XYZ file of C-alpha atoms in Angstrom:
508
model
C -42.173 50.252 -5.405
C -38.965 48.888 -6.886
C -35.751 50.813 -6.284
C -32.044 50.542 -5.546
C -30.350 51.301 -2.235
C -27.120 50.493 -0.341
C -27.196 48.435 2.855
C -24.515 47.242 5.268
C -25.141 43.913 6.948
C -23.030 41.973 9.410
C -23.038 38.176 9.386
C -20.946 35.097 9.986
C -19.937 32.630 7.320
C -17.469 29.809 6.765
C -14.941 30.655 4.079
C -12.381 28.057 3.019
C -9.338 29.933 1.800
C -6.995 28.413 -0.816
C -4.363 27.875 1.869
C -6.855 26.026 4.073
C -7.858 23.866 1.148
C -4.237 23.005 0.518
C -3.671 22.261 4.217
C -6.564 19.791 4.089
C -5.011 18.245 0.988
C -1.645 17.901 2.756
C -3.316 15.974 5.571
C -4.431 13.110 3.350
C -1.245 12.787 1.275
C 0.893 9.682 1.711
C 4.571 10.088 2.565
C 5.580 9.605 -1.094
C 3.041 12.141 -2.341
C 4.079 14.575 0.384
C 7.737 14.238 -0.565
C 6.903 15.003 -4.208
C 4.873 18.045 -3.147
C 7.700 19.365 -0.955
C 10.233 18.893 -3.760
C 8.037 20.968 -6.071
C 7.759 23.712 -3.437
C 11.542 23.733 -2.923
C 12.042 24.320 -6.641
C 9.418 27.044 -6.779
C 10.138 28.939 -3.560
C 13.676 30.358 -3.114
C 13.086 31.043 0.600
C 12.598 27.353 1.423
C 15.540 25.094 2.214
C 15.782 21.449 3.111
C 17.361 20.974 6.530
C 20.760 19.462 5.745
C 22.593 20.845 8.785
C 23.312 24.476 9.644
C 26.890 24.261 8.375
C 25.808 23.222 4.917
C 23.122 25.900 4.841
C 25.550 28.679 5.866
C 28.129 27.600 3.321
C 25.465 27.582 0.629
C 24.125 31.031 1.469
C 27.552 32.556 2.120
C 28.687 31.393 -1.295
C 25.723 33.119 -2.905
C 25.917 36.268 -0.759
C 27.386 39.498 -2.226
C 30.707 40.841 -0.995
C 29.067 43.694 0.960
C 27.019 41.199 2.936
C 30.144 39.117 3.681
C 31.809 42.130 5.348
C 28.994 42.362 7.880
C 28.791 38.637 8.493
C 30.102 38.804 12.061
C 27.512 41.430 13.079
C 24.473 39.909 11.388
C 22.606 36.944 12.843
C 21.094 34.220 10.732
C 17.450 33.705 11.623
C 16.162 30.332 10.636
C 12.684 29.068 11.297
C 12.730 25.314 11.582
C 10.197 23.151 9.787
C 7.750 20.544 10.877
C 10.234 17.784 11.584
C 11.912 19.482 14.575
C 8.610 20.601 16.020
C 7.321 17.078 15.501
C 10.197 15.724 17.562
C 8.961 17.846 20.456
C 5.442 16.617 19.817
C 6.603 13.025 19.901
C 7.805 13.471 23.477
C 4.314 14.526 24.591
C 2.776 11.336 25.919
C -0.594 10.486 27.378
C -0.219 9.476 31.024
C -2.942 6.884 30.692
C -1.272 5.482 27.586
C 2.346 5.374 28.674
C 2.171 5.168 32.429
C 4.096 7.374 34.846
C 7.500 7.176 33.194
C 9.621 10.287 33.521
C 10.261 12.375 30.401
C 13.883 11.389 30.394
C 12.933 7.711 30.487
C 10.435 8.117 27.682
C 12.908 9.770 25.332
C 15.872 7.662 26.432
C 18.380 5.907 24.301
C 16.417 4.440 21.396
C 19.135 1.934 20.644
C 18.718 0.403 24.085
C 14.966 0.030 23.548
C 15.495 -1.565 20.165
C 18.037 -3.981 21.577
C 15.477 -5.153 24.110
C 12.715 -5.594 21.524
C 13.539 -8.082 18.752
C 12.535 -6.875 15.320
C 12.134 -3.229 16.288
C 15.546 -2.189 15.044
C 14.563 -3.194 11.520
C 11.724 -0.650 11.568
C 14.147 2.161 12.334
C 16.085 1.408 9.156
C 13.003 1.859 6.968
C 13.751 4.425 4.308
C 17.463 4.453 5.134
C 18.559 1.669 2.823
C 18.482 -0.928 5.593
C 20.219 -4.183 4.794
C 22.937 -2.576 2.688
C 26.470 -3.521 3.793
C 28.538 -0.749 5.302
C 30.722 1.053 2.844
C 28.702 0.031 -0.202
C 26.731 2.923 -1.661
C 23.740 2.319 -3.874
C 25.293 4.456 -6.604
C 28.230 2.055 -6.898
C 26.072 -0.999 -7.523
C 25.180 -1.987 -11.099
C 21.601 -2.146 -12.309
C 20.342 -5.607 -11.375
C 16.808 -5.232 -12.717
C 15.405 -8.507 -13.922
C 14.544 -8.893 -17.574
C 10.840 -8.448 -18.197
C 8.710 -10.934 -20.060
C 8.232 -8.536 -22.971
C 11.975 -7.980 -23.349
C 12.506 -11.751 -23.302
C 9.881 -12.298 -26.014
C 11.224 -9.461 -28.184
C 14.714 -10.958 -28.014
C 13.343 -14.269 -29.262
C 11.308 -12.587 -31.982
C 14.455 -10.835 -33.230
C 16.156 -14.192 -33.936
C 13.066 -16.133 -35.062
C 13.708 -15.436 -38.750
C 10.605 -13.334 -39.302
C 10.242 -11.163 -42.367
C 9.846 -7.438 -41.631
C 6.068 -7.726 -41.999
C 5.847 -10.812 -39.785
C 8.130 -9.187 -37.210
C 5.734 -6.231 -36.971
C 2.870 -8.680 -36.341
C 4.919 -10.450 -33.653
C 5.660 -7.146 -31.923
C 1.950 -6.284 -31.896
C 1.120 -9.676 -30.374
C 3.849 -9.325 -27.746
C 2.463 -5.910 -26.784
C -0.908 -7.588 -26.149
C 0.628 -10.133 -23.731
C -0.021 -9.555 -20.040
C 2.292 -10.176 -17.080
C 1.043 -13.749 -16.670
C 2.027 -14.596 -20.241
C -1.474 -14.686 -21.732
C -2.443 -12.988 -24.987
C -5.174 -10.462 -24.238
C -6.864 -8.977 -27.261
C -8.593 -9.756 -30.524
C -6.545 -11.144 -33.417
C -8.971 -9.587 -35.896
C -8.130 -6.177 -34.432
C -4.413 -6.832 -35.019
C -5.088 -7.884 -38.615
C -7.200 -4.785 -39.315
C -4.711 -2.423 -37.669
C -1.706 -3.816 -39.563
C -3.577 -4.340 -42.824
C -2.779 -8.034 -43.185
C -4.753 -11.243 -43.424
C -5.966 -13.278 -40.486
C -4.010 -16.296 -41.714
C -0.751 -14.332 -41.411
C -1.522 -13.310 -37.816
C -2.349 -16.898 -36.853
C 0.813 -18.186 -38.544
C 2.970 -15.701 -36.619
C 1.186 -16.613 -33.387
C 1.890 -20.307 -34.025
C 5.609 -19.491 -34.231
C 5.389 -17.376 -31.062
C 3.833 -20.330 -29.242
C 7.243 -21.988 -29.596
C 8.932 -19.237 -27.579
C 10.180 -19.772 -24.065
C 8.676 -20.137 -21.522
C 6.475 -22.870 -22.921
C 2.816 -21.895 -22.915
C 3.434 -18.196 -23.347
C 1.066 -16.086 -25.469
C -1.765 -18.585 -25.048
C -5.283 -17.201 -25.218
C -6.721 -19.294 -22.370
C -5.637 -21.532 -19.521
C -6.511 -24.786 -21.372
C -4.461 -23.658 -24.392
C -1.530 -22.741 -22.122
C -1.585 -26.172 -20.492
C -2.040 -27.848 -23.881
C 1.118 -26.223 -25.255
C 3.101 -27.523 -22.290
C 1.638 -31.028 -22.635
C 2.430 -31.107 -26.360
C 6.061 -30.241 -25.596
C 6.194 -33.145 -23.112
C 4.462 -35.459 -25.626
C 1.657 -36.103 -23.120
C -1.281 -34.590 -24.966
C -3.762 -37.370 -25.827
C -7.573 -37.527 -26.228
C -8.125 -38.258 -22.534
C -5.993 -35.267 -21.519
C -7.837 -33.123 -24.069
C -11.149 -34.061 -22.407
C -9.679 -33.174 -19.029
C -8.645 -29.719 -20.298
C -12.132 -29.208 -21.709
C -13.636 -29.934 -18.281
C -11.404 -27.948 -15.947
C -14.486 -26.557 -14.196
C -15.284 -30.102 -13.009
C -11.741 -30.424 -11.702
C -12.118 -27.114 -9.849
C -15.257 -28.483 -8.153
C -13.471 -31.787 -7.380
C -16.251 -33.690 -9.146
C -14.157 -36.792 -9.845
C -17.084 -38.989 -10.841
C -18.115 -36.624 -13.631
C -14.481 -36.287 -14.749
C -14.064 -40.047 -15.053
C -17.192 -40.290 -17.174
C -16.115 -37.391 -19.422
C -12.552 -38.669 -19.943
C -13.391 -42.382 -20.017
C -10.682 -43.341 -17.533
C -10.523 -45.107 -14.166
C -9.458 -43.723 -10.785
C -5.768 -44.498 -11.209
C -5.495 -42.921 -14.678
C -7.372 -39.830 -13.503
C -5.012 -39.411 -10.540
C -1.995 -39.635 -12.866
C -3.498 -37.076 -15.258
C -4.220 -34.657 -12.421
C -0.677 -35.127 -11.111
C 0.682 -34.217 -14.552
C -1.502 -31.111 -14.675
C -0.239 -29.996 -11.260
C 3.334 -30.160 -12.578
C 2.528 -27.580 -15.286
C 2.718 -23.785 -14.997
C -0.623 -21.966 -15.421
C 1.133 -18.543 -15.465
C 4.338 -18.926 -17.506
C 5.122 -15.200 -17.411
C 5.162 -15.006 -13.615
C 8.821 -16.091 -13.497
C 9.978 -12.860 -15.129
C 10.549 -9.503 -13.522
C 7.948 -6.797 -13.780
C 7.597 -3.368 -12.320
C 9.410 -3.159 -8.968
C 7.072 -3.336 -5.996
C 6.915 -0.195 -3.897
C 7.969 -0.865 -0.326
C 5.575 0.409 2.328
C 7.334 2.838 4.667
C 5.431 3.247 7.961
C 4.490 6.730 9.077
C 4.191 5.730 12.744
C 6.083 3.317 14.984
C 4.399 1.579 17.927
C 6.777 -0.023 20.425
C 6.271 -1.560 23.867
C 7.075 0.970 26.561
C 9.352 -0.310 29.369
C 7.133 1.517 31.876
C 4.029 -0.218 30.536
C 1.658 0.539 27.684
C 2.807 1.501 24.219
C 5.102 4.160 22.843
C 3.880 5.916 19.685
C 6.458 7.745 17.579
C 6.439 9.373 14.175
C 8.859 8.074 11.574
C 11.317 10.948 11.151
C 12.398 9.655 7.734
C 8.955 10.425 6.279
C 8.777 13.960 7.745
C 10.141 16.670 5.449
C 12.706 18.883 7.209
C 12.319 22.440 5.936
C 13.831 25.791 6.910
C 12.709 29.339 6.139
C 15.700 31.644 5.648
C 14.548 35.007 7.014
C 17.962 36.626 6.558
C 17.951 35.771 2.874
C 14.378 37.072 2.728
C 15.618 40.382 4.147
C 18.376 40.623 1.534
C 16.026 39.860 -1.340
C 13.199 42.097 -0.157
C 15.649 44.956 0.378
C 16.891 44.644 -3.186
C 13.438 44.472 -4.747
C 12.707 47.630 -6.728
C 9.452 47.162 -8.587
C 6.047 46.456 -7.106
C 5.891 43.118 -8.890
C 9.163 41.969 -7.334
C 8.049 42.993 -3.846
C 4.776 41.126 -4.292
C 6.609 37.991 -5.422
C 8.960 38.052 -2.408
C 6.065 38.641 0.008
C 4.085 35.759 -1.511
C 7.092 33.435 -1.269
C 7.592 34.337 2.400
C 3.921 33.815 3.238
C 3.838 30.497 1.372
C 7.018 29.268 3.059
C 5.782 30.133 6.561
C 2.422 28.552 5.843
C 4.022 25.325 4.560
C 6.226 24.974 7.644
C 3.238 25.479 9.961
C 1.047 23.115 7.927
C 3.644 20.348 8.011
C 4.016 20.845 11.745
C 0.246 20.640 12.246
C 0.053 17.574 9.996
C 2.683 15.739 12.067
C 0.937 16.600 15.343
C -2.447 15.499 14.002
C -1.111 12.142 12.766
C 0.535 11.536 16.126
C -2.629 12.463 18.021
C -4.902 10.224 15.943
C -2.442 7.315 16.021
C -2.088 7.544 19.804
C -5.849 7.357 20.266
C -6.130 4.383 17.900
C -3.399 2.580 19.849
C -5.214 3.357 23.104
C -8.443 1.931 21.718
C -6.820 -1.186 20.226
C -4.262 -1.997 22.915
C -5.776 -5.487 23.363
C -5.045 -6.304 19.718
C -1.412 -5.255 20.111
C -1.041 -7.348 23.254
C -3.019 -10.508 22.399
C -3.758 -10.656 18.659
C -6.447 -10.116 16.063
C -9.121 -12.002 18.022
C -9.117 -9.113 20.506
C -9.603 -6.391 17.888
C -12.372 -4.090 19.095
C -15.101 -2.473 16.972
C -14.064 1.086 16.188
C -15.391 3.882 13.987
C -14.255 7.357 13.029
C -16.726 9.098 15.337
C -15.325 7.377 18.442
C -11.792 8.545 17.693
C -12.936 12.015 16.614
C -14.929 12.569 19.825
C -12.038 11.360 21.986
C -9.494 13.804 20.523
C -11.854 16.686 19.758
C -11.639 16.611 15.979
C -14.073 16.201 13.125
C -14.682 12.776 11.573
C -13.539 14.013 8.164
C -10.186 15.051 9.651
C -9.675 11.595 11.172
C -10.632 10.013 7.858
C -8.041 12.089 5.994
C -5.345 11.310 8.552
C -5.910 7.552 8.313
C -5.866 7.501 4.495
C -2.640 6.078 3.017
C -0.897 6.101 6.418
C 0.786 2.996 7.802
C 1.802 2.009 11.315
C 4.485 -0.538 12.232
C 3.535 -2.579 15.298
C 4.847 -5.772 16.924
C 1.963 -7.507 15.093
C 3.081 -6.247 11.687
C 2.650 -3.214 9.459
C -0.959 -2.102 8.963
C -2.807 0.750 7.339
C -4.456 2.928 9.958
C -7.859 2.174 8.436
C -7.330 -1.502 9.337
C -8.195 -0.702 12.950
C -11.659 0.640 12.024
C -13.992 -2.363 11.814
C -17.722 -2.881 11.988
C -19.304 -4.275 15.140
C -21.283 -7.491 15.532
C -23.654 -7.673 18.473
C -23.243 -10.164 21.284
C -26.015 -12.653 22.108
C -25.943 -11.880 25.825
C -26.035 -8.105 25.381
C -22.366 -7.749 26.284
C -19.590 -5.983 24.418
C -19.821 -6.120 20.636
C -17.357 -8.101 18.554
C -15.178 -6.807 15.734
C -16.005 -8.027 12.237
C -12.310 -8.565 11.529
C -11.976 -10.745 14.631
C -14.993 -12.805 13.547
C -13.487 -13.297 10.066
C -10.276 -14.501 11.691
C -12.240 -16.917 13.894
C -14.142 -18.318 10.876
C -10.886 -18.845 8.989
C -9.317 -20.599 11.985
C -12.270 -22.996 12.289
C -12.107 -23.888 8.587
C -8.308 -24.301 8.681
C -8.735 -26.917 11.429
C -11.118 -29.011 9.303
C -8.304 -31.116 7.835
C -7.010 -31.951 11.314
C -10.470 -32.679 12.742
C -11.779 -34.423 9.620
C -15.112 -32.602 9.914
C -16.249 -30.068 7.290
C -18.291 -27.254 8.842
C -21.274 -25.868 6.984
C -22.214 -22.201 7.248
C -25.121 -23.123 9.538
C -22.808 -25.094 11.817
C -20.377 -22.137 11.984
C -23.309 -19.897 12.972
C -24.228 -22.285 15.795
C -20.614 -22.410 17.069
C -20.333 -18.621 17.037
C -23.658 -18.180 18.818
C -22.495 -20.589 21.504
C -19.459 -18.303 21.893
C -21.740 -15.271 22.328
C -21.669 -13.874 18.764
C -25.032 -12.952 17.238
C -24.441 -13.463 13.517
C -26.592 -14.499 10.544
C -25.782 -17.296 8.108
C -25.629 -14.925 5.144
C -23.028 -12.855 7.027
C -20.898 -15.975 7.551
C -21.211 -16.791 3.843
C -20.205 -13.228 2.935
C -17.128 -13.352 5.175
C -16.186 -16.803 3.835
C -16.421 -15.619 0.226
C -14.386 -12.508 1.064
C -11.675 -14.829 2.418
C -11.886 -16.840 -0.847
C -12.857 -20.001 0.973
C -15.001 -22.457 -1.061
C -18.324 -23.769 0.176
C -18.633 -26.760 2.480
C -19.614 -29.006 -0.458
C -16.457 -28.143 -2.379
C -14.295 -28.438 0.745
C -15.769 -31.882 1.442
C -14.827 -32.988 -2.070
C -11.339 -31.586 -1.627
C -10.922 -33.412 1.677
C -12.196 -36.671 0.158
C -9.866 -36.421 -2.852
C -6.931 -35.636 -0.597
């Protein structure tokens, strides 16, 4: 019998609230993305303030406060809840005894300037994000814009004085827009002709004029054409050189015998032609400024601890400093009349408190994961990349009592500054390669470094190592590795095969 009835059941389920989803999103943001998110929240939420010092905050709020509130200023107390940065400073002082030794708390959080003075190069890390390298007394706002002229601006300036007609100038602008940063013309000329409604002969005529622009070789459609334009300007383009440009793949393989047959020259002439080619510029646009490179600001600093081990600290410049003004919240909530206004104020307060707690938890999680990674890879920090250990997310997650997905989010787009350089946290997670004697496994990154070192020493030793020979050497050192794995690592390092390296060594 089919019917309807009401039932009450009790059960457990995992519900991801919108705030939890956003907290997870905060965990994987880089410091630049986090700063943009915080700026948006500061504009949206009137109860959030950036920590600029209590004096500045009081002056700001007192200026906005009504006269009645100013009369009771001496009897009211300002209640500020500090954001993640101050809590993170307390978290940074919490050290692992097995990681930092038995140093006293006062010694661990001692004068940072003294530590930096004793460690060359560490003081530069502290200036990251603070405009380090700028002379005292010179503000960035007082300096003029020194941005280099881009390649496209340089070409447009030349096109403006090239004597083009209005129609030809439009074609030149379209061609310049199709030029990449290296100076090569990327695109189809037929597409330009169809889009502008002109003949193909006009486009080619304009391109021929543009080939006379500086730098020489710009707006070429291929590497041989770029080199040909430069040789023509030097009056060194002859039939033998034309054959050499047509057979650049033979030159890349160092097949000198085939090149001599193709060009019809002897050894001495071929050497002179190759020397002339080496004096040319294969990327004429590389000398011009492009988009400014974004400097990597580390999220974590790793420094040698005077008591032994390593000291792990968060970079305070990348931690947003936020305050929640509860006194201002009381003033606003007391003046709210309608239900909609009260709801808005309550939502702003809840969002502000949640953001402060989430930033605090984010800082603590990054510090916890980074400390465990440093503990696992202390041999790399002390002795170099050859001592990098195999490490995966599960090992770190089990050690600190977190889920693998949380560790993965923490290590995404986060950088750590160490005495060995600045690395992304994911750099320390490498695959393992088994040992021949059943001992400890080897890190794939360490094996790649060892392969590169052996090949770099070929010129000194005069012996080119094949992939099979590299496998034998590694197996003698206790590394169980296949030849195809060596070939894969060699190709990833952009190292040519042993045949090509032997030709290069012979030609040299």
